[in-house]
Amino acid sequence: VGQFKRFVEARGYRTEAETGGGCYYWTGSEWKQDPDKNWRNPGFPQTDSHPVVGVSWNDAMLYVDWLIDQTGQQYRLPTEAEWEYACRAGTATPFYFGETISAAQANYDGNYVYGKGRKGSYRQKAVEVGQFPANAWGLHDMHGNVWEWTGSEYDEKYGGAELRAVSDRDSGGPRVLRGGSWSYGPVGLRSAARFRSDPRDRSSVRGFRLARTLTL
């Protein structure tokens, strides 16, 4: 949240939720769109260390442009294939923890189980980043907490779109989200789980992380 806040203040930017009817949030029993809900007020308390939510794919891309201008580094949303590769960190199991997952390892709806897992906590909100064990490559929260926008356009049959970043922001096709979130059961947290959405959509369970291209 703190990093996104700096972008908003520097550019005087208003997100699509702020200019277009708010975002969806989970009331505890249903999803509801609220014009007063956005990244500043997603429906639960947050600090600068929380992942930003309530942002669209378009919002994320504008943040990327600003960050590149500020740092001179080549940042971008990871492709869908890159995201899964980074999440797995060399594993081939449903989760980088193994065949199942627990609510002590990730933030999700612990009322549901996967495989031989057990029920656990349901926190009903996003939590600060880095609260749960990282994978073998040191990446936290690849499973759960918030869905993460990727740079790829959705292709049900994996025809190659998962390897490419969308260059035309006006293409209109659905974008891929990965990782699951605090309001979903563990099946949505699997390394291979996919979700698609319009690039203008936003909700209190969707955020993003970035990749940086390194020059060797």
PDB file of C-alpha atoms in Angstrom, residues 14-112:
ATOM      1  CA  ARG A  14      -7.232   8.327  -9.143  1.00  0.00           C
ATOM      2  CA  THR A  15      -7.791   4.624  -9.669  1.00  0.00           C
ATOM      3  CA  GLU A  16     -10.574   3.159 -11.752  1.00  0.00           C
ATOM      4  CA  ALA A  17     -12.412   2.233  -8.554  1.00  0.00           C
ATOM      5  CA  GLU A  18     -12.261   5.849  -7.420  1.00  0.00           C
ATOM      6  CA  THR A  19     -13.563   7.211 -10.711  1.00  0.00           C
ATOM      7  CA  GLY A  20     -15.890   4.406 -11.743  1.00  0.00           C
ATOM      8  CA  GLY A  21     -18.145   3.119  -8.989  1.00  0.00           C
ATOM      9  CA  GLY A  22     -15.826   1.636  -6.397  1.00  0.00           C
ATOM     10  CA  CYS A  23     -14.789  -1.999  -6.147  1.00  0.00           C
ATOM     11  CA  TYR A  24     -16.263  -5.310  -5.087  1.00  0.00           C
ATOM     12  CA  TYR A  25     -15.718  -6.506  -1.542  1.00  0.00           C
ATOM     13  CA  TRP A  26     -16.759  -9.546   0.460  1.00  0.00           C
ATOM     14  CA  THR A  27     -19.466  -8.785   3.021  1.00  0.00           C
ATOM     15  CA  GLY A  28     -19.117 -12.161   4.704  1.00  0.00           C
ATOM     16  CA  SER A  29     -21.981 -13.669   2.759  1.00  0.00           C
ATOM     17  CA  GLU A  30     -21.829 -12.146  -0.730  1.00  0.00           C
ATOM     18  CA  TRP A  31     -19.803 -10.005  -3.112  1.00  0.00           C
ATOM     19  CA  LYS A  32     -21.073  -6.446  -3.310  1.00  0.00           C
ATOM     20  CA  GLN A  33     -19.938  -3.412  -5.247  1.00  0.00           C
ATOM     21  CA  ASP A  34     -19.621  -0.308  -3.130  1.00  0.00           C
ATOM     22  CA  PRO A  35     -18.785   3.141  -4.567  1.00  0.00           C
ATOM     23  CA  ASP A  36     -16.894   3.978  -1.366  1.00  0.00           C
ATOM     24  CA  LYS A  37     -14.609   0.928  -1.526  1.00  0.00           C
ATOM     25  CA  ASN A  38     -11.234   1.284  -3.237  1.00  0.00           C
ATOM     26  CA  TRP A  39      -7.530   0.779  -2.507  1.00  0.00           C
ATOM     27  CA  ARG A  40      -7.714   3.293   0.335  1.00  0.00           C
ATOM     28  CA  ASN A  41     -10.712   1.620   1.951  1.00  0.00           C
ATOM     29  CA  PRO A  42     -11.041  -2.023   0.824  1.00  0.00           C
ATOM     30  CA  GLY A  43     -13.344  -3.086   3.663  1.00  0.00           C
ATOM     31  CA  PHE A  44     -10.718  -3.981   6.279  1.00  0.00           C
ATOM     32  CA  PRO A  45      -7.933  -2.110   8.133  1.00  0.00           C
ATOM     33  CA  GLN A  46      -4.579  -1.946   6.378  1.00  0.00           C
ATOM     34  CA  THR A  47      -1.113  -0.510   6.834  1.00  0.00           C
ATOM     35  CA  ASP A  48       1.561   0.539   4.358  1.00  0.00           C
ATOM     36  CA  SER A  49       2.877  -3.038   4.569  1.00  0.00           C
ATOM     37  CA  HIS A  50      -0.314  -4.601   3.217  1.00  0.00           C
ATOM     38  CA  PRO A  51      -0.540  -5.576  -0.459  1.00  0.00           C
ATOM     39  CA  VAL A  52      -2.541  -3.003  -2.344  1.00  0.00           C
ATOM     40  CA  VAL A  53      -5.988  -4.263  -3.411  1.00  0.00           C
ATOM     41  CA  GLY A  54      -8.981  -2.768  -5.168  1.00  0.00           C
ATOM     42  CA  VAL A  55      -6.826  -1.982  -8.195  1.00  0.00           C
ATOM     43  CA  SER A  56      -7.476  -2.955 -11.788  1.00  0.00           C
ATOM     44  CA  TRP A  57      -4.982  -4.345 -14.280  1.00  0.00           C
ATOM     45  CA  ASN A  58      -4.966  -0.915 -15.910  1.00  0.00           C
ATOM     46  CA  ASP A  59      -4.093   0.732 -12.580  1.00  0.00           C
ATOM     47  CA  ALA A  60      -1.224  -1.721 -12.109  1.00  0.00           C
ATOM     48  CA  MET A  61       0.166  -0.985 -15.556  1.00  0.00           C
ATOM     49  CA  LEU A  62       0.201   2.759 -14.887  1.00  0.00           C
ATOM     50  CA  TYR A  63       2.054   2.115 -11.640  1.00  0.00           C
ATOM     51  CA  VAL A  64       4.617   0.111 -13.631  1.00  0.00           C
ATOM     52  CA  ASP A  65       5.160   3.038 -16.015  1.00  0.00           C
ATOM     53  CA  TRP A  66       5.710   5.398 -13.082  1.00  0.00           C
ATOM     54  CA  LEU A  67       8.135   3.032 -11.343  1.00  0.00           C
ATOM     55  CA  ILE A  68      10.205   2.679 -14.509  1.00  0.00           C
ATOM     56  CA  ASP A  69      10.389   6.472 -14.785  1.00  0.00           C
ATOM     57  CA  GLN A  70      11.442   6.780 -11.141  1.00  0.00           C
ATOM     58  CA  THR A  71      14.083   4.058 -11.068  1.00  0.00           C
ATOM     59  CA  GLY A  72      15.325   3.604 -14.617  1.00  0.00           C
ATOM     60  CA  GLN A  73      14.852  -0.144 -14.081  1.00  0.00           C
ATOM     61  CA  GLN A  74      12.714  -2.368 -16.315  1.00  0.00           C
ATOM     62  CA  TYR A  75       9.753  -3.439 -14.204  1.00  0.00           C
ATOM     63  CA  ARG A  76       6.631  -5.205 -15.493  1.00  0.00           C
ATOM     64  CA  LEU A  77       3.861  -7.567 -14.523  1.00  0.00           C
ATOM     65  CA  PRO A  78       5.204 -11.119 -14.851  1.00  0.00           C
ATOM     66  CA  THR A  79       3.759 -13.301 -17.579  1.00  0.00           C
ATOM     67  CA  GLU A  80       1.504 -16.093 -16.418  1.00  0.00           C
ATOM     68  CA  ALA A  81       4.211 -18.668 -17.137  1.00  0.00           C
ATOM     69  CA  GLU A  82       6.804 -16.664 -15.210  1.00  0.00           C
ATOM     70  CA  TRP A  83       4.456 -16.333 -12.272  1.00  0.00           C
ATOM     71  CA  GLU A  84       3.876 -20.090 -12.025  1.00  0.00           C
ATOM     72  CA  TYR A  85       7.590 -20.820 -12.434  1.00  0.00           C
ATOM     73  CA  ALA A  86       8.402 -18.428  -9.604  1.00  0.00           C
ATOM     74  CA  CYS A  87       5.636 -19.802  -7.409  1.00  0.00           C
ATOM     75  CA  ARG A  88       6.701 -23.433  -7.811  1.00  0.00           C
ATOM     76  CA  ALA A  89      10.368 -22.681  -7.131  1.00  0.00           C
ATOM     77  CA  GLY A  90      11.373 -26.068  -8.508  1.00  0.00           C
ATOM     78  CA  THR A  91       8.465 -28.045  -7.045  1.00  0.00           C
ATOM     79  CA  ALA A  92       5.910 -30.146  -8.921  1.00  0.00           C
ATOM     80  CA  THR A  93       3.331 -30.512  -6.128  1.00  0.00           C
ATOM     81  CA  PRO A  94       0.044 -28.561  -5.893  1.00  0.00           C
ATOM     82  CA  PHE A  95       1.660 -26.124  -3.453  1.00  0.00           C
ATOM     83  CA  TYR A  96       5.287 -25.251  -2.879  1.00  0.00           C
ATOM     84  CA  PHE A  97       4.722 -26.635   0.622  1.00  0.00           C
ATOM     85  CA  GLY A  98       3.808 -30.050  -0.799  1.00  0.00           C
ATOM     86  CA  GLU A  99       0.623 -31.994  -1.482  1.00  0.00           C
ATOM     87  CA  THR A 100      -1.542 -29.870   0.791  1.00  0.00           C
ATOM     88  CA  ILE A 101      -1.536 -26.582   2.651  1.00  0.00           C
ATOM     89  CA  SER A 102      -2.595 -25.226   6.039  1.00  0.00           C
ATOM     90  CA  ALA A 103      -3.877 -21.878   7.266  1.00  0.00           C
ATOM     91  CA  ALA A 104      -0.624 -21.548   9.190  1.00  0.00           C
ATOM     92  CA  GLN A 105       1.211 -21.444   5.845  1.00  0.00           C
ATOM     93  CA  ALA A 106      -0.995 -19.024   3.890  1.00  0.00           C
ATOM     94  CA  ASN A 107      -3.928 -16.648   4.206  1.00  0.00           C
ATOM     95  CA  TYR A 108      -7.101 -18.242   2.819  1.00  0.00           C
ATOM     96  CA  ASP A 109     -10.512 -19.499   3.929  1.00  0.00           C
ATOM     97  CA  GLY A 110      -9.479 -22.215   6.334  1.00  0.00           C
ATOM     98  CA  ASN A 111     -13.009 -23.625   6.484  1.00  0.00           C
ATOM     99  CA  TYR A 112     -12.053 -25.563   3.360  1.00  0.00           C
TER     100      TYR A 112
END
